[in-house]
Coordinates of C-alpha atoms and ligand atoms in Angstrom, one line a residue:
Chain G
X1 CA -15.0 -23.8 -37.3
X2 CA -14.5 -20.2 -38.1
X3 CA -16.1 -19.1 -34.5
X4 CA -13.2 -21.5 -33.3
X5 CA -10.6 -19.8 -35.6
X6 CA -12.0 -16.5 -34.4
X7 CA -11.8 -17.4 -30.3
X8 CA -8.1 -18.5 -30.9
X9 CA -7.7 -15.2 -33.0
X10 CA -8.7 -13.1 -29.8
X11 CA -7.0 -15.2 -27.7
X12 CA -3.7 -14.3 -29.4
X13 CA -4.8 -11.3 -29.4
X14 CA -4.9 -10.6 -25.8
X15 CA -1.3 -11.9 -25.8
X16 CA 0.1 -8.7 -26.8
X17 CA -1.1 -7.2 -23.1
X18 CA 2.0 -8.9 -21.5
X19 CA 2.3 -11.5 -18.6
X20 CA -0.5 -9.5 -16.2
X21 CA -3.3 -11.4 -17.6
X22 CA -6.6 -13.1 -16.6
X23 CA -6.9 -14.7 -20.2
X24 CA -3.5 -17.0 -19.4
X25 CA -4.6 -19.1 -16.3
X26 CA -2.2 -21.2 -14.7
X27 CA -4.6 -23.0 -12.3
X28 CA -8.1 -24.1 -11.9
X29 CA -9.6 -21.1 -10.0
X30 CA -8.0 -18.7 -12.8
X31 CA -9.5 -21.1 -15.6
X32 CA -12.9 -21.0 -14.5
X33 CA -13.1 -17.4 -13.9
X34 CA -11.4 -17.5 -18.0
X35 CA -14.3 -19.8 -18.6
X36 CA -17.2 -17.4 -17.4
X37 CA -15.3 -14.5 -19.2
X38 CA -15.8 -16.2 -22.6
X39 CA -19.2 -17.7 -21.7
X40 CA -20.2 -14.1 -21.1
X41 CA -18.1 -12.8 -24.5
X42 CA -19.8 -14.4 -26.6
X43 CA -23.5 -14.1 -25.6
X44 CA -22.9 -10.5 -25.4
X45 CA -21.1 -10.9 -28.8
X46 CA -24.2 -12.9 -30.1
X47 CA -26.8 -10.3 -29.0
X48 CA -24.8 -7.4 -30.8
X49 CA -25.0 -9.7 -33.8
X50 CA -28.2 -10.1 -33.8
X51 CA -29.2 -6.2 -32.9
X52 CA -27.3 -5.1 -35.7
X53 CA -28.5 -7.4 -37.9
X54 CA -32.1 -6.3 -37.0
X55 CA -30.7 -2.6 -37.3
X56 CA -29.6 -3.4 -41.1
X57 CA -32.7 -5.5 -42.1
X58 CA -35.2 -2.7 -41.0
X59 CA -32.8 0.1 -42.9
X60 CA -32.5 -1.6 -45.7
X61 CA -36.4 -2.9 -46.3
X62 CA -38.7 0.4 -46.0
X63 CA -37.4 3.0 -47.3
X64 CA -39.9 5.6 -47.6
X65 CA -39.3 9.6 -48.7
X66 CA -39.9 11.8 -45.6
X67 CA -42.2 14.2 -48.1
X68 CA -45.2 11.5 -48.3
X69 CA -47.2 11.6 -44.8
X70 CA -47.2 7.6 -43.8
X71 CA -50.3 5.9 -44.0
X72 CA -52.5 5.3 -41.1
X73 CA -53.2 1.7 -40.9
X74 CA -55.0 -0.9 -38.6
X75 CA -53.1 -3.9 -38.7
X76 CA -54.4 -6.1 -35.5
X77 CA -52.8 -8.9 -36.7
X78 CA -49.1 -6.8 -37.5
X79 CA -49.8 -5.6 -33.6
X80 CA -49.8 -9.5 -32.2
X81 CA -46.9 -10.3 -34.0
X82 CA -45.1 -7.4 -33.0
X83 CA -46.5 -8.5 -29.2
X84 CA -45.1 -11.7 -29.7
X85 CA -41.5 -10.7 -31.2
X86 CA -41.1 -7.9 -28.0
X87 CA -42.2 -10.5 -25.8
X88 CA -40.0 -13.2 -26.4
X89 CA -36.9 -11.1 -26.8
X90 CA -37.6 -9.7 -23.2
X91 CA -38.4 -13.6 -22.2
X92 CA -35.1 -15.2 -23.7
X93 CA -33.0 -12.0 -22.1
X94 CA -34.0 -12.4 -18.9
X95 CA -33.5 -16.3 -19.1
X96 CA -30.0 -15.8 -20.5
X97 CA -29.1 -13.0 -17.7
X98 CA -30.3 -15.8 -15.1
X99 CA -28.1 -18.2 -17.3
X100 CA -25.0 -16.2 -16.8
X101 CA -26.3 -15.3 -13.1
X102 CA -26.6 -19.2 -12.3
X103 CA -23.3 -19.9 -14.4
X104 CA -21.4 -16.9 -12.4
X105 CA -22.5 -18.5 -9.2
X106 CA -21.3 -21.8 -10.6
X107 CA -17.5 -20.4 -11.2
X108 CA -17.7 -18.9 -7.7
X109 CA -18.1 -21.8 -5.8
X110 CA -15.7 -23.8 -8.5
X111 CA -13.3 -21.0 -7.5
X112 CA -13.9 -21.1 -3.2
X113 CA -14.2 -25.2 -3.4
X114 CA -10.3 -26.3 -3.4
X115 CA -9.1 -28.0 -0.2
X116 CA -6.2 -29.5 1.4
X117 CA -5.2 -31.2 4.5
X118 CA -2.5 -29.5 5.1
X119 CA -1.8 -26.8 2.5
X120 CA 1.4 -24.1 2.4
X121 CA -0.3 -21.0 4.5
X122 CA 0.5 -17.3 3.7
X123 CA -0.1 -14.6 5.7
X124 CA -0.1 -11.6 3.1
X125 CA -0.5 -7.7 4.8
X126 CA -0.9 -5.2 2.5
X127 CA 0.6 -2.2 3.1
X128 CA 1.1 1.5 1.8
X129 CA 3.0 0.1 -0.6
X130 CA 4.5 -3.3 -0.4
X131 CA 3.3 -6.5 0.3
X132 CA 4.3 -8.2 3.8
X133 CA 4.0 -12.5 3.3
X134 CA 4.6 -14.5 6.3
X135 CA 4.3 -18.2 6.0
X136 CA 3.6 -18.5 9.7
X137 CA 4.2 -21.1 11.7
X138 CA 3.5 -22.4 15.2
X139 CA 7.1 -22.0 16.3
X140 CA 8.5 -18.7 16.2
X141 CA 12.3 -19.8 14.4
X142 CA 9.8 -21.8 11.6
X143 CA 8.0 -18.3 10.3
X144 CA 9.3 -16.8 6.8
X145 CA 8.9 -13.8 6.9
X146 CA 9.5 -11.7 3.6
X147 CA 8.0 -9.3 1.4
X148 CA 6.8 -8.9 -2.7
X149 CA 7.7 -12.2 -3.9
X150 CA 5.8 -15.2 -2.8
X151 CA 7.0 -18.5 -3.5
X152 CA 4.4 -21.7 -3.3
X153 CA 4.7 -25.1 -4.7
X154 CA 3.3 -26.1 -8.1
X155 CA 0.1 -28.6 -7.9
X156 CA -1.1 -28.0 -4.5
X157 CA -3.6 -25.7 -2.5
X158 CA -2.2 -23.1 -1.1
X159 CA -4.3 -20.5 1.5
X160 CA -3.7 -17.1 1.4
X161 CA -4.7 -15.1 4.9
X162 CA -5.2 -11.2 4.0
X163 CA -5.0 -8.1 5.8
X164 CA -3.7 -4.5 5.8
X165 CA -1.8 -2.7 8.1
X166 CA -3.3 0.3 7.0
X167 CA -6.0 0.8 4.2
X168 CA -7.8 -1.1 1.7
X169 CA -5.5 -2.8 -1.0
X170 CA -6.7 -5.8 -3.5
X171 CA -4.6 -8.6 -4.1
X172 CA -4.6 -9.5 -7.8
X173 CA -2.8 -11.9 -9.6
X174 CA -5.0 -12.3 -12.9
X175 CA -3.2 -15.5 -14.2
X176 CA -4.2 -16.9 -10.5
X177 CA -7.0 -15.6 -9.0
X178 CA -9.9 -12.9 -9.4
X179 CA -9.2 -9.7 -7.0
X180 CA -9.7 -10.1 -3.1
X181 CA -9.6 -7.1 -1.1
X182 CA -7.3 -6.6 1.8
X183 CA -9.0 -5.0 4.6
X184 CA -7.1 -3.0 7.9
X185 CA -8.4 -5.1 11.0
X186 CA -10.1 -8.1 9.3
X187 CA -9.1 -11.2 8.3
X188 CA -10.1 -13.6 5.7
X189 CA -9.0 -16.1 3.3
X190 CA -8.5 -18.0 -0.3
X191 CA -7.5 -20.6 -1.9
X192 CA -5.0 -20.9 -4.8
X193 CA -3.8 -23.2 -6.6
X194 CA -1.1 -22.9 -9.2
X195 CA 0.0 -25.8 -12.3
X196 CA 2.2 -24.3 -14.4
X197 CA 5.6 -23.7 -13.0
X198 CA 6.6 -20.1 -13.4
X199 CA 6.5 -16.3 -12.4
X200 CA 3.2 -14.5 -12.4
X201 CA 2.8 -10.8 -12.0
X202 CA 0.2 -9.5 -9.7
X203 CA -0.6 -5.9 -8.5
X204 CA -2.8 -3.6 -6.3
X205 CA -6.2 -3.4 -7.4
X206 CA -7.7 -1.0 -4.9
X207 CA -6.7 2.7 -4.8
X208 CA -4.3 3.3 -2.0
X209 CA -2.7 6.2 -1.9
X210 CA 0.4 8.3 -3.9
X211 CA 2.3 4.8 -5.3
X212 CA -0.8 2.4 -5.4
X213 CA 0.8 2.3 -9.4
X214 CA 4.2 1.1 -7.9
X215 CA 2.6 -1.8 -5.8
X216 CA 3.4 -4.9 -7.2
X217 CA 4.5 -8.5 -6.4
X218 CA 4.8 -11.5 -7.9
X219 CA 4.4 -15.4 -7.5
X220 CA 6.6 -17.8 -8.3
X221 CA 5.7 -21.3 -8.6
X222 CA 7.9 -24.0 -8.2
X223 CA 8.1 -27.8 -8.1
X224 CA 8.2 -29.3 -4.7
X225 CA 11.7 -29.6 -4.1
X226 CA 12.8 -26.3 -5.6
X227 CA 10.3 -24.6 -3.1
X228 CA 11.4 -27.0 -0.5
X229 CA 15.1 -25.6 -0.9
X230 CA 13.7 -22.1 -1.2
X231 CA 12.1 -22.2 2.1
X232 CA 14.8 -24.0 3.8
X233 CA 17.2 -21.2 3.1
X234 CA 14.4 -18.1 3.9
X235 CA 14.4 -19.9 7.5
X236 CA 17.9 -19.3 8.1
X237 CA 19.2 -16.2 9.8
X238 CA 21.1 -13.5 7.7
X239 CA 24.6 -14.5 6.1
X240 CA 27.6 -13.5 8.7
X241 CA 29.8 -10.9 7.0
X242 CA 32.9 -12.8 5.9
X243 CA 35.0 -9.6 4.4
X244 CA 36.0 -6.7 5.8
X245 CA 33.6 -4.7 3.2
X246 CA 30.7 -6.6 4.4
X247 CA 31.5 -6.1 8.2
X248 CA 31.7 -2.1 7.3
X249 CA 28.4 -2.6 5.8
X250 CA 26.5 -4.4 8.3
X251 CA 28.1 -1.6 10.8
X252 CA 26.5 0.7 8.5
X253 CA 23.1 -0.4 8.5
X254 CA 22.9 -0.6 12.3
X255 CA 24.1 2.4 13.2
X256 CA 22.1 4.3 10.3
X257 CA 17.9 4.9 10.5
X258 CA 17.8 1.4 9.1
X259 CA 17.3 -0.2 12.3
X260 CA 14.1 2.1 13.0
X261 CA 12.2 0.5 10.2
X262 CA 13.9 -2.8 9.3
X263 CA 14.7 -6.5 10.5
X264 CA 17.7 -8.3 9.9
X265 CA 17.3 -11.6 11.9
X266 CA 20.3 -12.7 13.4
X267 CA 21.1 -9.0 14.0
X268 CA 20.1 -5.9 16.6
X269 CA 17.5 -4.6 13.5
X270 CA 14.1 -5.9 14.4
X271 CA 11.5 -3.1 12.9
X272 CA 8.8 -4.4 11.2
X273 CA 7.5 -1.0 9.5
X274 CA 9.2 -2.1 6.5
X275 CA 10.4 -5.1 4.4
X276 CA 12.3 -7.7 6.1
X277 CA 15.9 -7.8 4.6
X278 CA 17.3 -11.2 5.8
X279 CA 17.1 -12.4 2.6
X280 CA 16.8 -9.6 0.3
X281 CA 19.6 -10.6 -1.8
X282 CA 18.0 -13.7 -3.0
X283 CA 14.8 -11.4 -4.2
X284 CA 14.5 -10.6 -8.2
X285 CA 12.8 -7.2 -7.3
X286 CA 12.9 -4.7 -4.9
X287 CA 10.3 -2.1 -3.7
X288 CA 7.5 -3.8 -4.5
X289 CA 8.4 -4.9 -8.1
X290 CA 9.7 -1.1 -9.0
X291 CA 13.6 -1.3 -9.3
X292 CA 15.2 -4.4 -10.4
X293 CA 17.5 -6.1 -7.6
X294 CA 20.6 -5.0 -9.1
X295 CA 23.7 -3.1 -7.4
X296 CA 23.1 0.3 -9.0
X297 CA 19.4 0.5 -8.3
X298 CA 20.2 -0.5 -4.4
X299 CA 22.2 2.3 -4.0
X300 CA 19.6 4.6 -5.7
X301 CA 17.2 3.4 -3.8
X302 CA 18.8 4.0 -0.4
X303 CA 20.0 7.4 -1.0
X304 CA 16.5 9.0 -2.8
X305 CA 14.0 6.6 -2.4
X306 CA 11.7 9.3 -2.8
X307 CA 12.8 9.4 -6.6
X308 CA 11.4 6.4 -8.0
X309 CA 8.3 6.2 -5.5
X310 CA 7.5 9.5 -4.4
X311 CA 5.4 9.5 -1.6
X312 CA 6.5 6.1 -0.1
X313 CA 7.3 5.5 3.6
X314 CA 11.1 5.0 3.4
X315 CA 13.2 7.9 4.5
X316 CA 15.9 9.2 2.0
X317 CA 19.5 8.2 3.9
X318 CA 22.5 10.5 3.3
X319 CA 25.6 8.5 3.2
X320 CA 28.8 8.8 2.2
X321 CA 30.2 6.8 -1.3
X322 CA 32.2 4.6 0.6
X323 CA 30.1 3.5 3.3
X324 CA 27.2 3.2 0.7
X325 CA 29.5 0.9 -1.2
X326 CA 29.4 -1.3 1.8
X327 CA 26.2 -1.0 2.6
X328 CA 25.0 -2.5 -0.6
X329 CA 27.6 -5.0 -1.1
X330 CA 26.6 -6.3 2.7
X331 CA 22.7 -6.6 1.3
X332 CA 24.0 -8.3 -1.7
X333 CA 25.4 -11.1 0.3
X334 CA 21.9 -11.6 2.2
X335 CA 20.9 -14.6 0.4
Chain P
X1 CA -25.5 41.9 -9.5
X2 CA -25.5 39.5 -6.5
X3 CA -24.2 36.9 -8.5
X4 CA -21.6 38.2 -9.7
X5 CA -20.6 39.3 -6.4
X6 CA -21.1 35.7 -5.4
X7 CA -18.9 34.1 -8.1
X8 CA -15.8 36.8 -7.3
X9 CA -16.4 35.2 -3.9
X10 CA -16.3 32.0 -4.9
X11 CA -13.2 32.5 -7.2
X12 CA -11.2 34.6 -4.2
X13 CA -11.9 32.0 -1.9
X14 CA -10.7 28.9 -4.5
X15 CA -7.5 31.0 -4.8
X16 CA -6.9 30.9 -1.5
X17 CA -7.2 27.8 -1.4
X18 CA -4.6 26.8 -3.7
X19 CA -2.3 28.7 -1.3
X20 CA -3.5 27.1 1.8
X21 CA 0.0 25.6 3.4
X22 CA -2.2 22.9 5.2
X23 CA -2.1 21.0 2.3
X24 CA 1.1 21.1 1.1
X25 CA 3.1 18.0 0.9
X26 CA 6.8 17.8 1.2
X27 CA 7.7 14.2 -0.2
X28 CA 11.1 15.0 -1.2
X29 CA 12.7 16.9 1.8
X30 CA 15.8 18.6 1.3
X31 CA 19.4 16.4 2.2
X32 CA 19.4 19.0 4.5
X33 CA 16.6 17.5 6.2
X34 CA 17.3 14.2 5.4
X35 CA 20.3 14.1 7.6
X36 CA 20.3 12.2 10.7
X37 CA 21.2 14.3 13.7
X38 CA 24.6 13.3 14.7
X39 CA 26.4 16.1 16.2
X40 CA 28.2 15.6 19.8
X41 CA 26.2 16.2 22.7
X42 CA 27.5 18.8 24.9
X43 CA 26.5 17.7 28.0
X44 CA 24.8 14.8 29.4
X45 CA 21.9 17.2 31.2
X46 CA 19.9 19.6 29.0
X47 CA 17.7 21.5 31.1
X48 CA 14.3 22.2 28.8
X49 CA 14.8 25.8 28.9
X50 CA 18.2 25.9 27.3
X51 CA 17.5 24.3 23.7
X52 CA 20.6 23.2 21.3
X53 CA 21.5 25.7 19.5
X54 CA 20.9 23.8 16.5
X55 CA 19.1 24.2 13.2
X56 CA 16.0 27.1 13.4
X57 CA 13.0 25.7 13.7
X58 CA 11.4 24.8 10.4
X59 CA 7.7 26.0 10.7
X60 CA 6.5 24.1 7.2
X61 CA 5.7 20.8 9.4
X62 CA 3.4 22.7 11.9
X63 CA 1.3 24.2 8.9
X64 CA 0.9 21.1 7.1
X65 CA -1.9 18.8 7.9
X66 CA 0.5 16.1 5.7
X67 CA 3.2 16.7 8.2
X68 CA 1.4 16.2 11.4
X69 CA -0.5 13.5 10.4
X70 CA 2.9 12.1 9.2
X71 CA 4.2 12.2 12.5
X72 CA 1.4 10.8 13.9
X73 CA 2.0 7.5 11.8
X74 CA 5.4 7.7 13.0
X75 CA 5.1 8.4 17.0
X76 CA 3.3 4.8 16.9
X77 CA 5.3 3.4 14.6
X78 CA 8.8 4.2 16.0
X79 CA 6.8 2.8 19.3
X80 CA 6.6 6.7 21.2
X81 CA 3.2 5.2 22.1
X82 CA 4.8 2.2 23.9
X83 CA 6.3 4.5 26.3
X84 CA 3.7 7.3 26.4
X85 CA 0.5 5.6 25.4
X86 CA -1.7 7.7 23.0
X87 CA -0.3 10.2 25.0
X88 CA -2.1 9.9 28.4
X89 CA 1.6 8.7 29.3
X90 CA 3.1 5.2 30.9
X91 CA 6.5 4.2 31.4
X92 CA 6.7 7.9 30.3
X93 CA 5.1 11.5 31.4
X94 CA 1.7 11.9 29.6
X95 CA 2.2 14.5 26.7
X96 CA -1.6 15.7 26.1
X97 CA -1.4 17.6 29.3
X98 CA -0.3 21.2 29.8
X99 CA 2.5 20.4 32.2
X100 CA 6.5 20.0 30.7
X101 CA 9.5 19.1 32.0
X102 CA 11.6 20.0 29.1
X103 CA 9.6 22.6 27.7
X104 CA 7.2 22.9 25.3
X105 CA 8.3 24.5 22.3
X106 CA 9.5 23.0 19.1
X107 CA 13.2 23.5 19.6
X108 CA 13.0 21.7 23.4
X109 CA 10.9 18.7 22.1
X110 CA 13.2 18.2 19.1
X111 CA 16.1 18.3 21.4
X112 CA 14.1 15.4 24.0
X113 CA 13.7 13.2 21.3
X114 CA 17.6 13.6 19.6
X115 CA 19.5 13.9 22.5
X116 CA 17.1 11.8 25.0
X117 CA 16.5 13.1 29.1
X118 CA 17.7 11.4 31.8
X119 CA 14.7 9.8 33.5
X120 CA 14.1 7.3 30.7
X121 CA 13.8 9.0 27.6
X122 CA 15.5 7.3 25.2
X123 CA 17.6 9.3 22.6
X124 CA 17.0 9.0 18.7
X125 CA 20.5 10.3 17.8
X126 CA 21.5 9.1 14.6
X127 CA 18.3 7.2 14.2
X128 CA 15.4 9.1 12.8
X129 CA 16.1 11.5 10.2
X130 CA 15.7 15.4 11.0
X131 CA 12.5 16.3 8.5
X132 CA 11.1 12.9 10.7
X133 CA 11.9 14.2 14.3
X134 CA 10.2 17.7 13.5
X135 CA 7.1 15.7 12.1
X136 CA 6.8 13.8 15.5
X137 CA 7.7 17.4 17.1
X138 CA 4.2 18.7 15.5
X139 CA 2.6 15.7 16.0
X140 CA 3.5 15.9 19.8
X141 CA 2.6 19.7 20.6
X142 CA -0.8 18.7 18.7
X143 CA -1.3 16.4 21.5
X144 CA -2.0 18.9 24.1
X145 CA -3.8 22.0 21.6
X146 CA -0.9 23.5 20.8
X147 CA -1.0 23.5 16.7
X148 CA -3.7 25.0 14.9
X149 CA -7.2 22.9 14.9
X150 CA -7.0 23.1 10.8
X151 CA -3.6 20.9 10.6
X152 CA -4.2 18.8 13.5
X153 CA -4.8 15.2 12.8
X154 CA -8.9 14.9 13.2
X155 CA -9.5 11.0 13.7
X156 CA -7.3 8.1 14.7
X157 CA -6.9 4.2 13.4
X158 CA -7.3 3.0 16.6
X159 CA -9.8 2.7 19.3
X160 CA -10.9 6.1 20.5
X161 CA -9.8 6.3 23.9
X162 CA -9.5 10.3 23.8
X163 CA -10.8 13.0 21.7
X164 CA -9.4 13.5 18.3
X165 CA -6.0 15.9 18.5
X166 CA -7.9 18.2 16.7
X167 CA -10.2 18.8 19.2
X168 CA -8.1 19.5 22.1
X169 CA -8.6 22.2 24.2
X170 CA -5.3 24.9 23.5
X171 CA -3.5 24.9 27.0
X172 CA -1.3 26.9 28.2
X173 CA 1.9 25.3 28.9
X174 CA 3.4 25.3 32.9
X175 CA 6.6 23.2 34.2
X176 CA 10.1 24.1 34.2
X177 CA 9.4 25.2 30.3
X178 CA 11.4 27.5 27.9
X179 CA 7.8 29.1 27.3
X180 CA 6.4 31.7 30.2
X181 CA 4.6 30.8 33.1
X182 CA 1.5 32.1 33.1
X183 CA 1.1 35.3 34.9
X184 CA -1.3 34.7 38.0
Ligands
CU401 CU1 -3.4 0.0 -4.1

C-alpha cells in the first residue's frame, strides 16, 4: 500500500522534468523499457534498504571503547555462520543481476518484436544539426520529404530507416523509444509504435558537434484521418504566389544563396544540403525545434542565423527590409 | 634545474598554442563577408592574370584549418566535385595539378568561381556568399600543395581515391597564371 503510494509519489515526481520523458510512455516499446526502469528501481532501492539497515544494526549493537584491546576469540561456529551469511548474499546477487539480465533481454525483444504488413516508412538522416525525414515512396511525386517534425498515425507500427549524412547522431524520443544511433553510411531500422495522440519531444543523444544542444524534433501523432489529410497536403507542390508581395518574395528566394542549399518543389530551388521548405509554413518549429515558426523569428533567422545557432551550416543572408518582408511573408504562405 | 627548464618549455609552447590561427574559428563572419557578390561584370572574358579588382584578399581562411576544411564540405556540397571530381577533373580541368588557366592565386580563383570562365565554368554570382567563396578558394589551392600542410584538410569522408590534401606535394604553379613562371 504505502510502496504503491510511494511509486505514484515518484512518478509525479518525475513529472516536474517536462514533456522529454522516458517515465510518460505513449506506446508499448516506451512502456516496457518504463517497466525494466522500475523493475530495476526498486531492487536497487531494496538492496540499499537492506545495506543500510545492516549498516545501522551493526552501529548500533557493539559498541565498544577504542581504549580496551578487543579480545581474541575462537569462534568456529561464529566463522560458519559468517560463511554462510557472505555466501548467500554473493549467491542471491548474482541471481538477481541474471534476473534483471534475463528481464532486460526480455524488454529488448518486447521492444524489436512489433510488425506490420504494410506500416508508414520514415526515412530519418541525421544531420549537423537537423533532422531530414522522407517518407519514401516508390514513385518519385509520392515521397514527403520534410524535416524536424514527423508526423505518423496513432495505433499502428511505424518503421523508422536511420542514417546520417555526416556523423554519429542518436535519435531519442524518450516517451517513444530508447536511443538508436544514426550512423554516416549505414543503415538500419525500428519500429515504433505510438497510442496516445499527441506531440512528443525528442532530441540528439550523441555528441555532434557546436549545436548538438539545438538538435531537436518532435513527433506528432495523429488519428488516421488527420495524418491522412497531413500527408495529402505535404505531397503537393509549394503554394503559387497569389499577391504581388508573395511573387517579390519567391523572386527573392531564387535569386538569393537560398537556392544553393534549399528545395522548393514546384520551383528552380532543388538543393538538398538543407531543410526542404515546400511546406515550411505548416511546421510549428523551425531549425530543428530552436525558434518558434513565427514571423519575427523567420526574419531573424534568415538575416543571423549564426545568432541563435552558432556554428550551424546556414549562411547569414544580407537583405534589404523590404525584400526580407517578402521573403517571409512568401514562406508563410508555404503550407 | 632541467625541470624547470622543461616546464618553461612546456608553458611557452601551450601559449603559443592558444595563438595558433589554425584553430581559430570564424562562425559569425562579418556582413561584410556575408554579402553575396553582386557587382557588374566588366567584361565577359577575364584573362587569369588580370584579377577583379575587388576586395583584398582575406588571408584568415588560408590559416584556419576550420576554414579549409569548411570549404572542403562545401566544394562537394555546392557539387564543384560533379564537375571536377575530387579534383582529378571531369566535365572540368583537374585542380590538384600544377597547371592553371586562370591562375592560381587567391584573387584569380575567387574571381573563376564569382564571375565563371567561358569554357564551362559556371558562375556563382549572387549565389554563394563571399566568406563562402574564399573558403572554397582555400580549399581549392589546398588541392594541388599550395596551403600550409598544418591547415590542410588531412582525411576525407569518402573513398580514398587520392592522398589526403594535406599530403600533397607543394607545386609550383605553370599556365597562363597571374603567379611567375618558373625560371628554367
Ligand atoms: Cu548530436
Amino acid at each position: 500500500m504505502t510502496l504503491a503510494r510511494l511509486h505514484s509519489g515518484l512518478a509525479l515526481l518525475a513529472q516536474f522534468t517536462g514533456e522529454h520523458n522516458s517515465l510518460h510512455p505513449a506506446g508499448p516499446q516506451a512502456s516496457g523499457i518504463e517497466w525494466l526502469y522500475w523493475v530495476v528501481f526498486w531492487i536497487t532501492f531494496a538492496a540499499f534498504v537492506l545495506v543500510v539497515a545492516g549498516f545501522t544494526r551493526a552501529a548500533v549493537r557493539n559498541r565498544s571503547s577504542t581504549s580496551e584491546m578487543l579480545p581474541l576469540v575462537r569462534d568456529l561456529e561464529g566463522d560458519r555462520r559468517a560463511s554462510w551469511a557472505v555466501g548467500t548474499a554473493v549467491f542471491i546477487t548474482v541471481l538477481t543481476l541474471f534476473a534483471v539480465l534475463f528481464m532486460s533481454i526480455i524488454t529488448g525483444k518486447k521492444v524489436e518484436g512489433l510488425t506490420s504488413k504494410n506500416p508508414v516508412t520514415i526515412q530519418i538522416t541525421g544531420h549537423q544539426w537537423w533532422w531530414e525525414a522522407v517518407y519514401p515512396n516508390t514513385q518519385a511525386d509520392q515521397t514527403i520529404t520534410t524535416a524536424n517534425e514527423i508526423h505518423v498515425p496513432v495505433g499502428k507500427p511505424v518503421v523508422i530507416l536511420t542514417n546520417s549524412a555526416d556523423v554519429i547522431h542518436s535519435f531519442w524520443a524518450p516517451s517513444v523509444h530508447g536511443k538508436r544511433d544514426l550512423l554516416p553510411g549505414y543503415s538500419s531500422a525500428f519500429w515504433i509504435q505510438i497510442d496516445k495522440p499527441g506531440t512528443y519531444a525528442g532530441r540528439c543523444a550523441e555528441f555532434c558537434g557546436l549545436q548538438h544542444a539545438h538538435m531537436g524534433f518532435s513527433i506528432v501523432a495523429e488519428d488516421q484521418d488527420t495524418f491522412q489529410r497531413w500527408e495529402a497536403q505535404q505531397l503537393k507542390p509549394a503554394v503559387e504566389p497569389n499577391s504581388s508581395e508573395t511573387v517579390r518574395g519567391r523572386q527573392v528566394f531564387l535569386t538569393h544563396a537560398c537556392v544553393m542549399c534549399h528545395t522548393i518543389r514546384g520551383t528552380d530551388a532543388g538543393s538538398r544540403m538543407g531543410p526542404d521548405l515546400t511546406h515550411v509554413g505548416s511546421r510549428r518549429m523551425i531549425a530543428a525545434e530552436t525558434l518558434p515558426n513565427t514571423p519575427g523569428a523567420l526574419a531573424a533567422w534568415i538575416i543571423d542565423p549564426q545568432r541563435s545557432k552558432p556554428g550551424n551550416k546556414m549562411a547569414p543572408n544580407l537583405l534589404n527590409p523590404g525584400d526580407l518582408g517578402a521573403l517571409v511573408t512568401y514562406l508563410g504562405t508555404l503550407q | 634545474m632541467l625541470s624547470e627548464a622543461l616546464f618553461a618549455l612546456f608553458l611557452t609552447a601551450t601559449l603559443m598554442l592558444a595563438g595558433c590561427k589554425r584553430e581559430e574559428r570564424q562562425l559569425r563572419p562579418s556582413p561584410q563577408a556575408s554579402q553575396v557578390i553582386n557587382e557588374a561584370q566588366v567584361s565577359g572574358l577575364n584573362p587569369g592574370a588580370n584579377p577583379l579588382p575587388g576586395p583584398p584578399t582575406p588571408t584568415i581562411y588560408e590559416e584556419s584549418a576550420y576554414a579549409v576544411s569548411e570549404g572542403k564540405r562545401l566544394f562537394n556540397q555546392y557539387n564543384c566535385s560533379g564537375c571536377h571530381a575530387h579534383g582529378g577533373g571531369g566535365i572540368g580541368p583537374p585542380l590538384m595539378d600544377n597547371y592553371w588557366i586562370y591562375g592560381s592565386q587567391p584573387e584569380n580563383i575567387f574571381a573563376t568561381i564569382v564571375q565563371g570562365r567561358p569554357n564551362g565554368m559556371p558562375s556563382f554570382r549572387n549565389r554563394i556568399p563571399e566568406f563562402q567563396v574564399w573558403e572554397i578558394v582555400a580549399y581549392v589551392r589546398s588541392l594541388s600543395g599550395l596551403l600550409p600542410s598544418d591547415v590542410a584538410p588531412s582525411r576525407s569522408d569518402e573513398l580514398h581515391v587520392k592522398p589526403p590534401e594535406q599530403s600533397m606535394p607543394k607545386q609550383t604553379p605553370v599556365g597562363i597564371t597571374g603567379a611567375p613562371e618558373p625560371s628554367k
